[in-house]
Amino acid sequence: MVATRRKSAISYKEPQSDDEMDVDVAPVDEKRKTSKKSATRATVRHDSDDDDIEFDSEEDAKPKRKKTKTTAGAVKGKKGKGKVTARSMMKDLFSTLPLDLIYEVFGHLHPLDLWHLARTNKMLRTHLMSKRSISVWKTAREAVNPPVPECPKDQSEPQWAVLLFTHNCTMCGTPRIQKADWNLRLRGCDYCFKNHIVYRKTAKKRYPDVKNLDDILDLLPWTNTGGWAHGRASSSKYYYSAAITRMIEIVDDYQLRVDAGVKGARADLDSFKGTKKLAAKEQFESGAALREWAAETAQLKSDAGAEAKTKRKEAMIAKLIDLGHDPRDVQKAANSWYTDQIFRVTTQLSEAVWKRVKSKAEELVDVEKQSRLEIEMKATRDARRNVAKIRFDDFKKSYDSSPDNLMPSHLVFKDFPLVKAAIQREDTEVSPTIFDGAFEGLAQVLDEWRRERRVHLAKRIIDARPGPKEDKPDPIVAEKEGILYLATSLFSTCDRRPRWFADLPRHFTGTTNHWGYENGTFTDLRCVSVPGDIVQSVADLVRLAGLDPETALSKDMDDLGARFWCKDCSINGAEYARTWRNSVLHYRQHLSRWRPFNRWEVISAEDRVTIATRETEACSYEKVDWNLVAMSLDGRAVTLVGGEYKIKTSQAGPSSTKSSTTPLPSDDNLTYKCRLCPENREFILGEVAKHTREAHGIINVGIPDLWLFSIQ
């Protein structure tokens, strides 16, 4: 039977002679009588009862005449009279034209087209599935490029065409299946390959009642790729389960005749086995040629598809450019991955197709155009920002920002309403004149900008103080009275470092926009807070210095010059005198490191004189920021983190001195005095290295280290 449109599964078929292909063989009775008479009448079944793709016999090729349906109008001679149908036209075609001419036309079709044509209606199936049309199938197959391997003896031409050119699962009929095993000549889905391909070593578990299973498997085609192997070949053998079942039945039929004593049955069985073994071996060897053909076909198809996509893409580009679109936008749209379904498809661009996809294609081009314009405009706006920055830097040179020097950075300035409007203009002009309107009256704008921030900082300080809100002063009034310049007006910024108001401008003039400034309106200081615990420590220092924390300014504490001991810290057995600012930063280290802190202590007047002498001596040779460096009574200096700070005037010996590799002047007339020795002994050049090494542990001595020696 022919595979119908409803069911396209192809069942396994055993080889048969040319004469046998023209008849339908009845199935063997399942009860299998053992008498000689019944055994003699038993016929070996070579076909399955499923829908096979095989040529029909001449008798079956004659379709049964069916009663023609008529309508009431046709009977009465009204409606339907003289109506021409597709069936009648097909009858006229085959009755008018010679059959050889029709077959000649069919021979120019692809084998897959012949298969589809044979499934169109009964009349075409009658002709194309008849053995008389075998030349049509051969001619069509031989015209295929690359050349198709010859049809094997165990397959008909339609079967061969379906196997090679269709993509339905041979076992379940699932469409669009690309996976094929050319050794078994099967196409199959993953499910069928996993469930219907049998491993030889486990076949006995599936067929436990078959005694001679190994002999039967030797008669069947095999493959070296299992259903679970994901296409990887091995040295094992795998078989198709339906073929095993069918072969068991065939061998049982032959064995039945042998057991019944039919003359020549044993010879027929031996001949059948020899033929099958040879055919199985040849089929396995032919699998390599089929795989090569399939790979070449796939490559040709891929190349043809790529060429068709290129032509489609070029045709689309040409049409869009003709419509007036920018070639840059069209080219980018055609190369975008999300336009594959329009630009890069194999369908030829006909007028009907173009009419259908035109609007979508233009929409995609418009998207790319908008993206291009945004990129170009971004470059223009970046150039404008740079021009605004240059003009703003020039403006700040003539603008008086004293006494606080609180100024917006260029990141903040570009968000000023007039500046932002000039930057966001839609034209391409980048000249400095576009900012003329923004710089008119900019001094007044900056004055107001600075006042707003001072008031906001004053409010931060007032809010951090303890007490009821109604008892706190107004921020505007407090700012005018100078609350920001108090010694206790301390802030903490995003770098977690305590800062006084005078230090804030340096923090805010970097590349980070610390100010909240949206839609031309000041919103907040994003990173500024008031550390209450540190403020309390500052108040303690101010009281120890003898001043009032409510009125003492930072300048007052600086002018006082007081020094403090941290009674909880000592480094190498020495305490270090700190300025009040240094003490605040040092106290923060106590908090960050969870170190205990008890109290500060003001150094005595006598110790203050000693510390001043040490500091003055150090500053005569090197600039030292005593807000970051602390000095001990014996002349040792440390940084805030506790590391030893080596300064040129330190007289603490080897641990605090700094070495250099620059040699001293080598003049015999010069004498040298060691400034580390109280008696100021004099040495000649040859004695310098020995003295510094033995007396002070210094190896290298040079000109930058004049604090060690005096040159007479």
XYZ file of C-alpha atoms in Angstrom:
712
model
C 0.000 0.000 0.000
C 1.052 3.561 -0.583
C 1.692 5.917 2.326
C -1.265 8.258 2.400
C -1.296 11.934 3.245
C -2.736 11.153 6.671
C -0.043 8.630 7.590
C 3.448 8.964 6.148
C 5.363 6.469 8.302
C 7.551 4.118 6.244
C 7.759 0.572 7.472
C 10.743 -1.696 7.076
C 10.703 -3.843 3.888
C 12.661 -6.912 3.006
C 14.143 -7.353 -0.488
C 12.097 -9.157 -3.082
C 12.368 -10.107 -6.695
C 10.896 -8.065 -9.499
C 8.038 -10.472 -9.895
C 7.184 -10.386 -6.227
C 6.997 -6.591 -6.215
C 3.878 -6.761 -8.364
C 1.765 -8.806 -5.992
C 0.433 -8.344 -2.527
C 1.516 -11.211 -0.274
C -0.941 -12.331 2.361
C 0.322 -12.432 5.931
C 1.201 -15.747 7.557
C -1.337 -17.074 10.055
C -0.161 -16.437 13.577
C -1.221 -19.909 14.786
C 1.328 -21.581 12.435
C 0.092 -25.168 11.930
C 2.886 -27.763 11.979
C 1.420 -30.198 9.440
C 3.248 -30.766 6.146
C 0.259 -29.561 4.150
C -0.099 -26.291 6.019
C 3.646 -25.774 5.972
C 3.771 -26.281 2.222
C 1.077 -23.677 1.739
C 2.790 -21.179 4.039
C 4.189 -18.248 2.162
C 7.225 -16.354 3.294
C 6.126 -12.792 4.049
C 8.403 -10.183 2.514
C 6.134 -7.151 2.937
C 4.638 -5.653 6.025
C 0.968 -4.855 6.427
C 1.687 -1.184 7.104
C 1.522 1.631 4.587
C 4.602 0.859 2.468
C 5.976 3.059 -0.251
C 6.052 0.547 -3.085
C 5.001 0.285 -6.687
C 1.485 -1.084 -7.172
C 0.801 -4.124 -9.300
C -0.838 -3.669 -12.674
C -4.107 -4.991 -11.308
C -4.023 -2.656 -8.326
C -3.136 0.207 -10.605
C -6.654 0.213 -12.016
C -8.736 2.324 -9.635
C -12.223 1.201 -8.798
C -14.903 3.223 -10.450
C -16.749 5.385 -7.972
C -20.216 6.740 -8.362
C -20.050 10.359 -9.430
C -21.750 12.724 -7.058
C -24.234 15.078 -8.647
C -26.101 18.075 -7.412
C -29.741 18.864 -7.843
C -28.845 21.573 -10.275
C -26.904 19.159 -12.434
C -29.839 16.760 -12.560
C -32.261 19.439 -13.575
C -29.802 20.793 -16.134
C -29.478 24.144 -14.415
C -26.671 24.733 -11.979
C -23.517 22.720 -12.548
C -24.226 21.979 -16.194
C -20.956 21.829 -18.104
C -18.925 22.423 -14.935
C -15.167 21.708 -15.313
C -13.454 20.107 -12.306
C -9.821 19.364 -11.545
C -10.563 15.654 -11.797
C -12.089 16.026 -15.230
C -9.132 18.119 -16.385
C -6.749 15.429 -15.133
C -8.725 12.775 -17.048
C -8.584 14.900 -20.186
C -4.827 15.320 -19.732
C -4.123 11.600 -19.560
C -6.640 10.785 -22.315
C -5.386 13.470 -24.685
C -1.596 13.393 -24.317
C 0.558 10.318 -24.853
C 1.698 8.705 -21.638
C 5.327 8.855 -22.747
C 5.070 12.623 -23.124
C 3.528 12.973 -19.693
C 6.290 10.854 -18.193
C 8.840 12.979 -20.021
C 7.423 16.070 -18.323
C 7.378 14.324 -14.946
C 11.016 13.349 -15.424
C 12.047 17.009 -15.102
C 10.695 17.142 -11.567
C 12.678 16.557 -8.397
C 12.078 13.141 -6.744
C 10.510 14.926 -3.780
C 8.124 16.725 -6.154
C 7.163 13.379 -7.682
C 6.406 12.041 -4.223
C 4.219 15.032 -3.402
C 2.516 14.737 -6.797
C 1.797 11.046 -6.231
C -0.007 11.936 -3.018
C -2.214 14.531 -4.691
C -5.009 12.265 -5.913
C -5.726 8.697 -6.888
C -5.208 9.184 -10.605
C -1.688 10.559 -10.198
C -0.897 7.873 -7.635
C -2.120 5.258 -10.066
C 0.381 6.374 -12.662
C 3.359 7.409 -10.533
C 3.200 4.405 -8.189
C 2.977 1.971 -11.058
C 6.094 0.058 -12.112
C 5.590 1.503 -15.590
C 6.766 4.881 -14.183
C 10.076 3.581 -12.823
C 11.894 5.425 -15.603
C 10.378 8.687 -14.397
C 11.749 8.177 -10.906
C 15.178 7.167 -12.196
C 15.378 10.158 -14.530
C 14.406 12.520 -11.711
C 16.922 10.946 -9.339
C 19.786 11.094 -11.820
C 19.188 14.810 -12.386
C 19.740 15.686 -8.728
C 22.947 17.500 -7.784
C 25.022 16.210 -6.091
C 24.507 12.801 -7.713
C 22.318 10.530 -5.637
C 23.622 7.018 -4.859
C 21.953 4.231 -6.814
C 18.750 2.836 -5.411
C 19.533 -0.418 -3.538
C 17.828 -3.649 -4.485
C 15.831 -3.844 -1.289
C 14.208 -0.447 -1.876
C 11.888 0.885 -4.550
C 12.516 4.226 -6.186
C 9.738 5.950 -4.217
C 11.092 4.481 -0.987
C 14.578 5.682 -1.844
C 13.312 9.171 -2.685
C 11.336 9.421 0.557
C 14.331 8.292 2.639
C 16.737 10.750 1.034
C 14.599 13.821 0.506
C 11.827 13.874 3.113
C 12.324 14.684 6.779
C 9.718 12.584 8.525
C 10.582 10.078 11.212
C 10.572 6.611 9.627
C 9.207 5.097 12.819
C 6.589 7.544 14.108
C 6.081 10.008 11.248
C 7.148 13.112 13.184
C 7.878 15.867 10.624
C 10.980 18.040 10.238
C 13.471 15.451 11.428
C 17.074 16.002 10.319
C 18.683 13.097 12.141
C 19.313 10.000 10.000
C 21.259 6.757 10.372
C 22.498 5.900 6.900
C 23.735 2.455 7.934
C 20.189 1.446 8.876
C 18.648 3.747 6.232
C 16.347 5.292 8.780
C 15.328 8.789 9.698
C 14.233 9.149 13.273
C 13.509 11.467 16.135
C 15.446 11.202 19.376
C 12.620 9.337 21.091
C 12.400 6.642 18.410
C 16.148 6.177 18.152
C 16.389 5.763 21.904
C 13.496 3.301 22.098
C 13.741 1.348 18.829
C 17.497 0.942 18.358
C 18.629 -2.234 20.155
C 22.128 -2.885 21.449
C 23.306 -6.358 20.456
C 24.502 -7.330 23.917
C 21.167 -6.419 25.494
C 18.936 -7.774 22.718
C 18.344 -11.035 24.585
C 16.588 -9.138 27.372
C 14.094 -7.771 24.860
C 13.644 -11.080 23.021
C 14.056 -13.720 25.754
C 12.059 -16.398 23.893
C 14.219 -16.377 20.754
C 16.879 -19.056 21.029
C 18.841 -18.354 17.865
C 18.844 -14.570 18.288
C 22.546 -14.139 17.492
C 22.107 -15.970 14.191
C 19.115 -13.766 13.343
C 21.018 -10.578 14.174
C 23.766 -11.642 11.787
C 21.225 -11.439 8.965
C 20.242 -7.816 9.663
C 21.782 -4.454 8.813
C 23.478 -2.834 11.768
C 24.913 0.509 12.769
C 27.707 1.533 15.075
C 25.825 4.525 16.552
C 23.413 3.948 19.417
C 20.288 5.913 20.155
C 21.889 7.489 23.232
C 25.281 8.140 21.625
C 24.462 11.640 20.292
C 25.896 10.748 16.880
C 29.198 9.332 18.152
C 30.199 6.065 16.486
C 31.631 3.088 18.373
C 32.745 -0.484 17.777
C 29.415 -1.897 18.997
C 26.491 -3.031 16.861
C 22.947 -1.709 17.048
C 19.810 -2.936 15.253
C 16.354 -1.663 14.417
C 13.794 -3.411 16.637
C 11.104 -3.654 13.894
C 13.637 -5.306 11.590
C 14.496 -7.817 14.306
C 10.827 -8.707 14.824
C 10.238 -9.067 11.085
C 13.330 -11.212 10.590
C 12.297 -13.489 13.455
C 9.000 -14.103 11.644
C 10.721 -14.770 8.302
C 13.240 -17.190 9.794
C 10.402 -18.933 11.658
C 8.564 -19.383 8.346
C 11.625 -20.929 6.741
C 12.247 -23.105 9.786
C 8.634 -24.219 9.738
C 9.089 -25.548 6.224
C 12.342 -27.245 7.214
C 10.693 -28.916 10.210
C 7.823 -30.031 7.983
C 10.312 -31.787 5.695
C 9.552 -29.698 2.620
C 11.967 -30.607 -0.137
C 14.668 -27.965 -0.648
C 13.580 -26.001 2.444
C 16.989 -26.351 4.112
C 18.767 -25.146 0.997
C 16.356 -22.212 0.737
C 17.055 -21.268 4.347
C 20.814 -21.451 3.914
C 20.617 -19.452 0.703
C 18.414 -16.842 2.384
C 20.852 -16.466 5.275
C 23.839 -16.133 2.960
C 22.063 -13.480 0.904
C 21.018 -11.561 3.972
C 24.480 -11.590 5.538
C 26.009 -10.300 2.338
C 23.291 -7.653 1.971
C 23.748 -6.501 5.580
C 27.481 -6.115 5.053
C 26.996 -4.209 1.799
C 24.421 -1.920 3.415
C 26.794 -1.075 6.260
C 29.575 -0.279 3.789
C 27.263 1.870 1.672
C 26.483 4.015 4.714
C 29.735 5.924 4.257
C 28.769 6.940 0.707
C 25.339 8.044 1.915
C 26.842 10.090 4.733
C 29.191 11.770 2.281
C 26.300 12.515 -0.046
C 24.195 13.888 2.815
C 27.043 16.148 3.977
C 27.630 17.435 0.456
C 23.908 18.013 -0.015
C 23.692 19.900 3.270
C 26.660 22.064 2.287
C 25.159 22.862 -1.106
C 21.859 23.684 0.531
C 23.598 25.922 3.030
C 25.533 27.696 0.280
C 22.394 28.123 -1.794
C 20.543 29.456 1.231
C 23.337 31.907 2.017
C 23.361 33.108 -1.589
C 19.586 33.511 -1.593
C 19.750 35.467 1.667
C 22.444 37.729 0.244
C 20.378 38.433 -2.849
C 17.327 39.125 -0.703
C 19.333 41.464 1.507
C 20.823 43.353 -1.458
C 17.402 43.705 -3.079
C 15.925 45.053 0.165
C 18.775 47.538 0.564
C 18.380 48.778 -3.014
C 14.649 49.331 -2.608
C 15.024 51.171 0.699
C 17.726 53.443 -0.713
C 15.481 54.189 -3.702
C 12.837 55.325 -1.217
C 15.252 57.988 0.056
C 16.611 56.400 3.220
C 20.207 57.044 4.234
C 22.480 54.177 3.056
C 24.195 54.124 6.468
C 20.906 53.503 8.256
C 19.781 50.930 5.702
C 23.054 49.023 5.876
C 23.034 48.948 9.668
C 19.419 47.791 9.760
C 20.207 45.027 7.275
C 23.130 43.830 9.397
C 21.264 43.852 12.709
C 20.586 40.436 14.196
C 16.932 41.215 14.944
C 16.166 41.879 11.250
C 16.939 38.330 10.095
C 13.272 37.544 9.459
C 13.029 40.386 6.938
C 16.412 40.994 5.331
C 18.139 37.602 5.530
C 15.649 34.985 4.411
C 15.750 32.671 1.427
C 12.427 33.830 -0.002
C 12.883 35.813 -3.190
C 11.855 39.450 -2.931
C 8.890 39.654 -5.257
C 6.611 42.665 -5.488
C 4.026 40.930 -3.331
C 6.625 40.098 -0.670
C 8.010 43.638 -0.784
C 4.558 45.091 -0.321
C 4.103 42.922 2.770
C 7.450 43.701 4.458
C 7.964 47.307 3.335
C 6.435 48.997 6.380
C 8.333 46.810 8.846
C 11.612 47.356 6.994
C 11.165 51.120 7.009
C 10.359 51.004 10.699
C 13.647 49.203 11.399
C 15.574 51.707 9.289
C 13.976 54.575 11.222
C 15.138 52.978 14.479
C 18.715 52.853 13.203
C 18.428 56.434 11.966
C 17.319 57.621 15.377
C 20.184 55.727 17.005
C 22.698 57.279 14.596
C 21.378 60.777 15.190
C 21.586 60.262 18.943
C 25.211 59.158 18.659
C 26.062 62.130 16.480
C 24.232 64.476 18.819
C 26.025 62.969 21.817
C 29.376 63.831 20.265
C 28.137 67.381 19.638
C 26.880 67.738 23.198
C 30.125 66.382 24.635
C 31.993 69.032 22.662
C 29.620 71.683 24.015
C 30.245 70.511 27.583
C 33.958 70.878 27.029
C 33.446 74.414 25.685
C 31.285 75.246 28.715
C 33.976 73.924 31.050
C 36.646 76.096 29.420
C 34.473 79.224 29.622
C 33.564 78.455 33.243
C 37.231 78.038 34.205
C 37.995 81.410 32.643
C 35.046 82.969 34.445
C 36.190 81.681 37.852
C 39.483 83.563 37.476
C 37.611 86.869 37.631
C 34.979 85.798 40.176
C 35.638 86.435 43.862
C 34.703 83.253 45.753
C 36.132 84.336 49.103
C 35.980 83.702 51.956
C 34.866 80.064 51.626
C 35.904 79.324 48.024
C 32.802 77.176 47.729
C 32.283 76.784 43.980
C 30.452 74.257 41.790
C 32.536 71.900 39.712
C 32.014 71.735 35.966
C 29.867 68.618 36.525
C 27.446 70.730 38.546
C 27.757 73.786 36.329
C 26.656 71.871 33.208
C 23.323 71.158 34.949
C 22.515 74.821 35.470
C 19.249 75.429 33.568
C 20.584 77.850 30.942
C 23.800 75.865 30.474
C 21.908 72.608 30.131
C 19.512 74.155 27.613
C 22.431 75.341 25.484
C 24.051 71.890 25.612
C 20.822 70.099 24.657
C 20.137 72.209 21.557
C 19.140 70.166 18.514
C 21.452 71.906 16.046
C 25.132 71.101 15.485
C 26.694 74.434 16.534
C 29.516 74.104 19.058
C 30.823 77.691 19.297
C 31.297 79.379 22.713
C 28.695 81.989 21.813
C 25.833 79.568 22.453
C 26.559 79.995 26.195
C 26.383 83.799 26.175
C 22.930 83.753 27.734
C 24.089 81.382 30.497
C 27.042 83.606 31.457
C 24.965 86.789 31.648
C 24.344 87.375 35.339
C 26.283 84.213 36.273
C 27.907 85.992 39.232
C 24.516 86.502 40.886
C 23.550 82.894 40.117
C 26.737 81.624 41.757
C 26.216 83.856 44.797
C 22.774 82.376 45.313
C 24.089 78.865 44.624
C 26.767 79.241 47.321
C 24.329 80.791 49.812
C 21.905 77.857 49.405
C 24.647 75.374 50.174
C 25.965 77.284 53.173
C 22.457 77.412 54.610
C 22.011 73.719 53.957
C 25.306 72.897 55.709
C 24.305 75.105 58.626
C 21.031 73.212 58.867
C 22.950 69.934 58.979
C 24.987 71.179 61.926
C 21.939 72.501 63.799
C 19.949 69.280 63.233
C 22.819 67.209 64.652
C 22.848 69.130 67.934
C 20.875 67.697 70.854
C 17.775 69.414 72.122
C 14.228 70.233 70.974
C 13.802 71.439 67.433
C 11.967 74.604 68.475
C 14.953 75.696 70.605
C 17.398 75.485 67.725
C 18.352 78.608 65.742
C 17.184 79.354 62.219
C 19.720 78.014 59.642
C 19.678 81.226 57.594
C 20.432 83.364 60.655
C 23.000 80.872 61.962
C 24.821 80.856 58.629
C 25.068 84.642 58.645
C 26.422 84.552 62.206
C 29.259 82.243 61.128
C 28.199 78.856 62.498
C 30.086 77.132 59.685
C 33.432 78.504 60.946
C 33.136 77.150 64.493
C 35.760 74.652 65.587
C 32.968 72.199 66.407
C 31.334 72.535 62.948
C 32.663 69.295 61.581
C 31.451 67.229 58.622
C 32.027 63.714 57.363
C 32.137 63.088 53.600
C 32.034 60.066 51.315
C 35.732 59.316 51.940
C 34.794 58.947 55.660
C 37.279 61.640 56.623
C 36.323 64.457 59.045
C 36.409 67.848 57.342
C 35.816 71.404 58.449
C 33.902 73.812 56.268
C 37.079 75.307 54.778
C 38.124 71.824 53.593
C 34.870 71.008 51.795
C 35.526 72.915 48.534
C 38.570 70.781 47.777
C 36.472 67.658 48.223
C 33.712 68.920 45.935
C 35.892 70.085 43.037
C 36.902 66.627 41.867
C 35.429 64.527 39.064
C 32.532 63.259 41.185
C 29.272 65.164 41.391
C 28.632 65.314 45.138
C 25.798 67.826 44.855
C 22.216 66.843 44.259
C 21.061 69.068 41.408
C 18.025 68.018 39.402
C 15.961 69.995 36.900
C 17.742 73.197 37.840
C 16.889 72.894 41.554
C 19.265 72.128 44.397
C 18.106 68.980 46.236
C 20.704 67.766 48.729
C 24.338 67.232 49.596
C 24.582 63.571 48.791
C 27.629 62.621 50.825
C 27.765 65.145 53.707
C 26.820 64.286 57.264
C 27.690 65.510 60.761
C 29.521 62.919 62.945
C 28.107 63.641 66.395
C 30.600 61.519 68.363
C 33.595 63.222 66.744
C 32.020 66.661 67.255
C 31.810 65.903 70.990
C 35.521 65.028 71.019
C 36.292 68.358 69.321
C 34.293 70.141 72.013
C 36.399 68.414 74.669
C 39.599 69.594 72.977
C 38.291 73.167 72.800
C 37.483 73.122 76.529
C 40.934 71.722 77.367
C 42.421 74.589 75.361
C 40.461 77.024 77.554
C 37.935 78.194 74.956
C 34.141 77.988 74.700
C 32.907 75.366 72.157
C 29.856 77.523 71.405
C 31.926 80.464 70.170
C 35.458 79.195 69.452
C 36.333 79.360 65.766
C 38.661 77.037 63.939
C 41.010 79.985 63.454
C 41.081 80.553 67.212
C 42.230 76.996 67.839
C 44.851 77.258 65.111
C 46.200 80.525 66.506
C 46.305 79.084 70.016
C 48.638 76.332 68.861
C 47.815 73.957 71.680
C 49.207 70.411 71.675
C 47.535 67.358 73.205
C 48.571 63.929 74.443
C 46.404 60.900 73.719
C 46.678 59.108 77.061
C 45.628 55.796 75.504
C 48.367 55.645 72.858
C 52.106 55.243 72.954
C 54.383 54.074 70.149
C 57.654 52.415 71.056
C 57.269 53.756 74.589
C 56.879 57.382 73.531
C 53.904 59.717 73.576
C 53.317 62.107 70.704
C 52.113 65.665 70.855
C 49.292 66.438 68.400
C 47.595 69.557 67.127
C 43.871 69.809 67.721
C 43.119 68.860 64.092
C 45.553 65.954 64.301
C 43.861 64.873 67.515
C 40.448 64.801 65.799
C 41.749 62.603 62.986
C 43.508 60.412 65.548
C 40.279 60.033 67.532
C 38.499 58.840 64.369
C 41.070 56.051 64.142
C 40.099 54.959 67.623
C 36.499 54.682 66.440
C 37.254 52.876 63.174
C 39.567 50.358 64.870
C 37.425 49.876 67.961
C 40.325 50.958 70.156
C 39.407 52.259 73.641
C 39.670 55.974 74.231
C 39.515 57.678 77.626
C 40.758 61.230 77.553
C 42.928 63.964 76.079
C 45.488 65.907 78.059
C 47.044 69.275 77.265
C 50.848 69.087 77.338
C 52.661 71.134 79.949
C 54.333 74.449 79.150
C 57.812 72.932 79.505
C 56.982 70.069 77.132
C 55.352 72.554 74.764
C 58.659 74.430 74.456
C 60.526 71.202 73.710
C 57.983 70.134 71.100
C 58.080 73.594 69.500
C 61.864 73.377 69.258
C 61.653 69.962 67.582
C 58.980 71.143 65.163
C 60.867 74.339 64.311
C 64.028 72.402 63.651
C 62.192 70.029 61.348
C 60.403 72.795 59.439
C 63.679 74.613 58.772
C 64.680 71.843 56.385
C 61.397 70.324 55.311
C 57.779 71.442 55.143
C 55.728 69.299 57.539
C 51.945 69.332 57.988
C 51.593 68.910 61.752
C 47.897 68.190 61.309
C 49.034 64.897 59.813
C 52.289 64.291 61.734
C 52.893 64.128 65.506
C 56.202 64.758 67.305
C 57.585 63.160 70.468
C 59.786 64.822 73.069
C 62.840 62.895 71.911
C 62.406 64.069 68.317
C 60.671 61.083 66.781
C 57.752 61.710 64.436
C 54.849 59.463 63.417
C 52.046 59.677 60.889
C 48.377 59.354 61.713
C 48.411 55.618 61.062
C 51.278 55.139 63.506
C 54.013 54.621 60.963
C 57.397 56.226 61.607
C 57.744 59.533 59.775
C 61.389 60.191 58.832
C 62.119 63.886 58.797
C 65.480 65.551 58.262
C 65.677 67.222 61.686
C 64.802 64.171 63.729
C 67.472 63.443 66.405
C 66.143 60.119 67.536
C 68.995 58.071 66.138
C 68.982 55.234 63.601
C 65.231 54.480 63.833
C 64.125 57.888 62.562
C 66.845 58.920 60.155
C 66.719 58.836 56.403
C 69.565 57.530 54.253
C 70.688 58.619 50.802
C 73.031 57.247 48.176
C 74.193 60.700 46.979
C 77.887 61.037 47.954
C 79.272 63.948 49.968
C 81.732 66.378 48.318
C 85.166 64.767 48.272
C 87.447 67.699 49.096
C 90.442 67.217 51.394
C 90.174 70.823 52.579
C 86.633 70.310 53.933
C 85.822 69.247 57.478
C 82.533 67.829 58.691
C 80.629 68.223 61.946
C 78.246 65.565 63.169
C 75.063 67.318 64.182
C 73.855 64.225 66.023
C 76.718 64.471 68.513
C 76.397 67.088 71.314
C 80.064 68.014 71.204
C 79.967 68.693 67.430
C 83.131 66.766 66.746
C 84.893 67.457 63.456
C 85.812 64.719 60.975
C 87.629 64.440 57.710
C 85.931 62.781 54.773
C 87.610 59.400 55.353
C 86.234 59.231 58.917
C 82.617 60.159 58.059
C 81.376 56.735 56.969
C 82.999 54.939 59.928
C 81.564 57.386 62.482
C 78.019 57.358 61.130
C 78.013 53.561 60.890
C 79.446 52.856 64.352
C 77.925 55.717 66.337
C 74.521 56.130 64.671
C 73.956 53.031 62.512
C 73.725 55.043 59.274
C 75.220 53.361 56.216
C 74.780 55.901 53.379
C 75.382 59.624 53.827
C 74.770 62.276 51.151
C 74.132 65.913 50.342
C 70.332 65.662 50.949
C 71.234 64.596 54.488
C 72.941 67.867 55.485
C 70.993 67.693 58.705
C 73.628 65.140 59.744
C 76.749 67.107 58.869
C 77.936 70.658 58.463
C 80.443 71.415 55.755
C 83.092 73.905 56.911
